[in-house]
Amino acid sequence: IAREHGIRFFETSAKANINIEKAFLTLAEDILRKVGAHRLHSETVSQNFSFCC
C-alpha cells in the first residue's frame, strides 16, 4: 500500500526499539523537504507577479 501512494515504509517496533528513530527522522526530513519546496514555489510565484492599485 505504501508503494502505491509513494510513501516510505519501515518495519518498526516500539517495544524492541527497532527503527523508531529512523522512521521519525525520515518523516521529519520528508516534511521539511516538502515544506521547503512549497515555500520555494510560493516565493517564485510571488516574484513573478505584481499587482497594481
PDB file of C-alpha atoms in Angstrom:
ATOM      1  CA  ILE A   1       0.000   0.000   0.000  1.00  0.00           C
ATOM      2  CA  ALA A   2       2.805   2.416   0.844  1.00  0.00           C
ATOM      3  CA  ARG A   3       4.403   1.909  -2.563  1.00  0.00           C
ATOM      4  CA  GLU A   4       1.081   2.621  -4.310  1.00  0.00           C
ATOM      5  CA  HIS A   5       0.953   6.014  -2.590  1.00  0.00           C
ATOM      6  CA  GLY A   6       4.656   6.832  -2.927  1.00  0.00           C
ATOM      7  CA  ILE A   7       5.185   6.668   0.828  1.00  0.00           C
ATOM      8  CA  ARG A   8       8.227   5.190   2.546  1.00  0.00           C
ATOM      9  CA  PHE A   9       7.652   2.129   4.696  1.00  0.00           C
ATOM     10  CA  PHE A  10       9.652   0.934   7.690  1.00  0.00           C
ATOM     11  CA  GLU A  11       9.008  -2.071   9.856  1.00  0.00           C
ATOM     12  CA  THR A  12       9.171  -0.743  13.399  1.00  0.00           C
ATOM     13  CA  SER A  13       8.772  -1.952  16.949  1.00  0.00           C
ATOM     14  CA  ALA A  14       8.497   0.466  19.840  1.00  0.00           C
ATOM     15  CA  LYS A  15       8.730  -2.443  22.259  1.00  0.00           C
ATOM     16  CA  ALA A  16      12.052  -3.648  20.836  1.00  0.00           C
ATOM     17  CA  ASN A  17      13.182  -0.132  19.795  1.00  0.00           C
ATOM     18  CA  ILE A  18      13.631  -1.170  16.168  1.00  0.00           C
ATOM     19  CA  ASN A  19      13.739   1.586  13.504  1.00  0.00           C
ATOM     20  CA  ILE A  20      11.826   4.066  15.680  1.00  0.00           C
ATOM     21  CA  GLU A  21      14.424   6.826  15.380  1.00  0.00           C
ATOM     22  CA  LYS A  22      14.992   6.098  11.677  1.00  0.00           C
ATOM     23  CA  ALA A  23      11.261   6.314  10.937  1.00  0.00           C
ATOM     24  CA  PHE A  24      10.894   9.564  12.893  1.00  0.00           C
ATOM     25  CA  LEU A  25      13.919  11.229  11.288  1.00  0.00           C
ATOM     26  CA  THR A  26      12.882  10.150   7.799  1.00  0.00           C
ATOM     27  CA  LEU A  27       9.379  11.510   8.347  1.00  0.00           C
ATOM     28  CA  ALA A  28      10.778  14.810   9.628  1.00  0.00           C
ATOM     29  CA  GLU A  29      13.139  15.094   6.638  1.00  0.00           C
ATOM     30  CA  ASP A  30      10.303  14.400   4.199  1.00  0.00           C
ATOM     31  CA  ILE A  31       8.102  17.039   5.840  1.00  0.00           C
ATOM     32  CA  LEU A  32      10.887  19.642   5.796  1.00  0.00           C
ATOM     33  CA  ARG A  33      11.673  18.846   2.166  1.00  0.00           C
ATOM     34  CA  LYS A  34       8.004  19.198   1.205  1.00  0.00           C
ATOM     35  CA  VAL A  35       7.528  22.431   3.175  1.00  0.00           C
ATOM     36  CA  GLY A  36      10.765  23.833   1.753  1.00  0.00           C
ATOM     37  CA  ALA A  37       9.692  23.017  -1.802  1.00  0.00           C
ATOM     38  CA  HIS A  38       6.306  24.628  -1.170  1.00  0.00           C
ATOM     39  CA  ARG A  39       7.926  27.781   0.225  1.00  0.00           C
ATOM     40  CA  LEU A  40      10.334  27.985  -2.692  1.00  0.00           C
ATOM     41  CA  HIS A  41       7.440  27.640  -5.149  1.00  0.00           C
ATOM     42  CA  SER A  42       5.412  30.301  -3.301  1.00  0.00           C
ATOM     43  CA  GLU A  43       8.338  32.734  -3.337  1.00  0.00           C
ATOM     44  CA  THR A  44       8.919  32.148  -7.060  1.00  0.00           C
ATOM     45  CA  VAL A  45       5.252  32.714  -7.889  1.00  0.00           C
ATOM     46  CA  SER A  46       5.070  35.899  -5.812  1.00  0.00           C
ATOM     47  CA  GLN A  47       8.201  37.275  -7.505  1.00  0.00           C
ATOM     48  CA  ASN A  48       6.781  36.633 -10.974  1.00  0.00           C
ATOM     49  CA  PHE A  49       3.530  38.502 -10.388  1.00  0.00           C
ATOM     50  CA  SER A  50       2.959  42.091  -9.411  1.00  0.00           C
ATOM     51  CA  PHE A  51      -0.285  43.869  -8.757  1.00  0.00           C
ATOM     52  CA  CYS A  52      -1.150  47.468  -9.235  1.00  0.00           C
ATOM     53  CA  CYS A  53      -3.576  49.601  -7.257  1.00  0.00           C
TER      54      CYS A  53
END
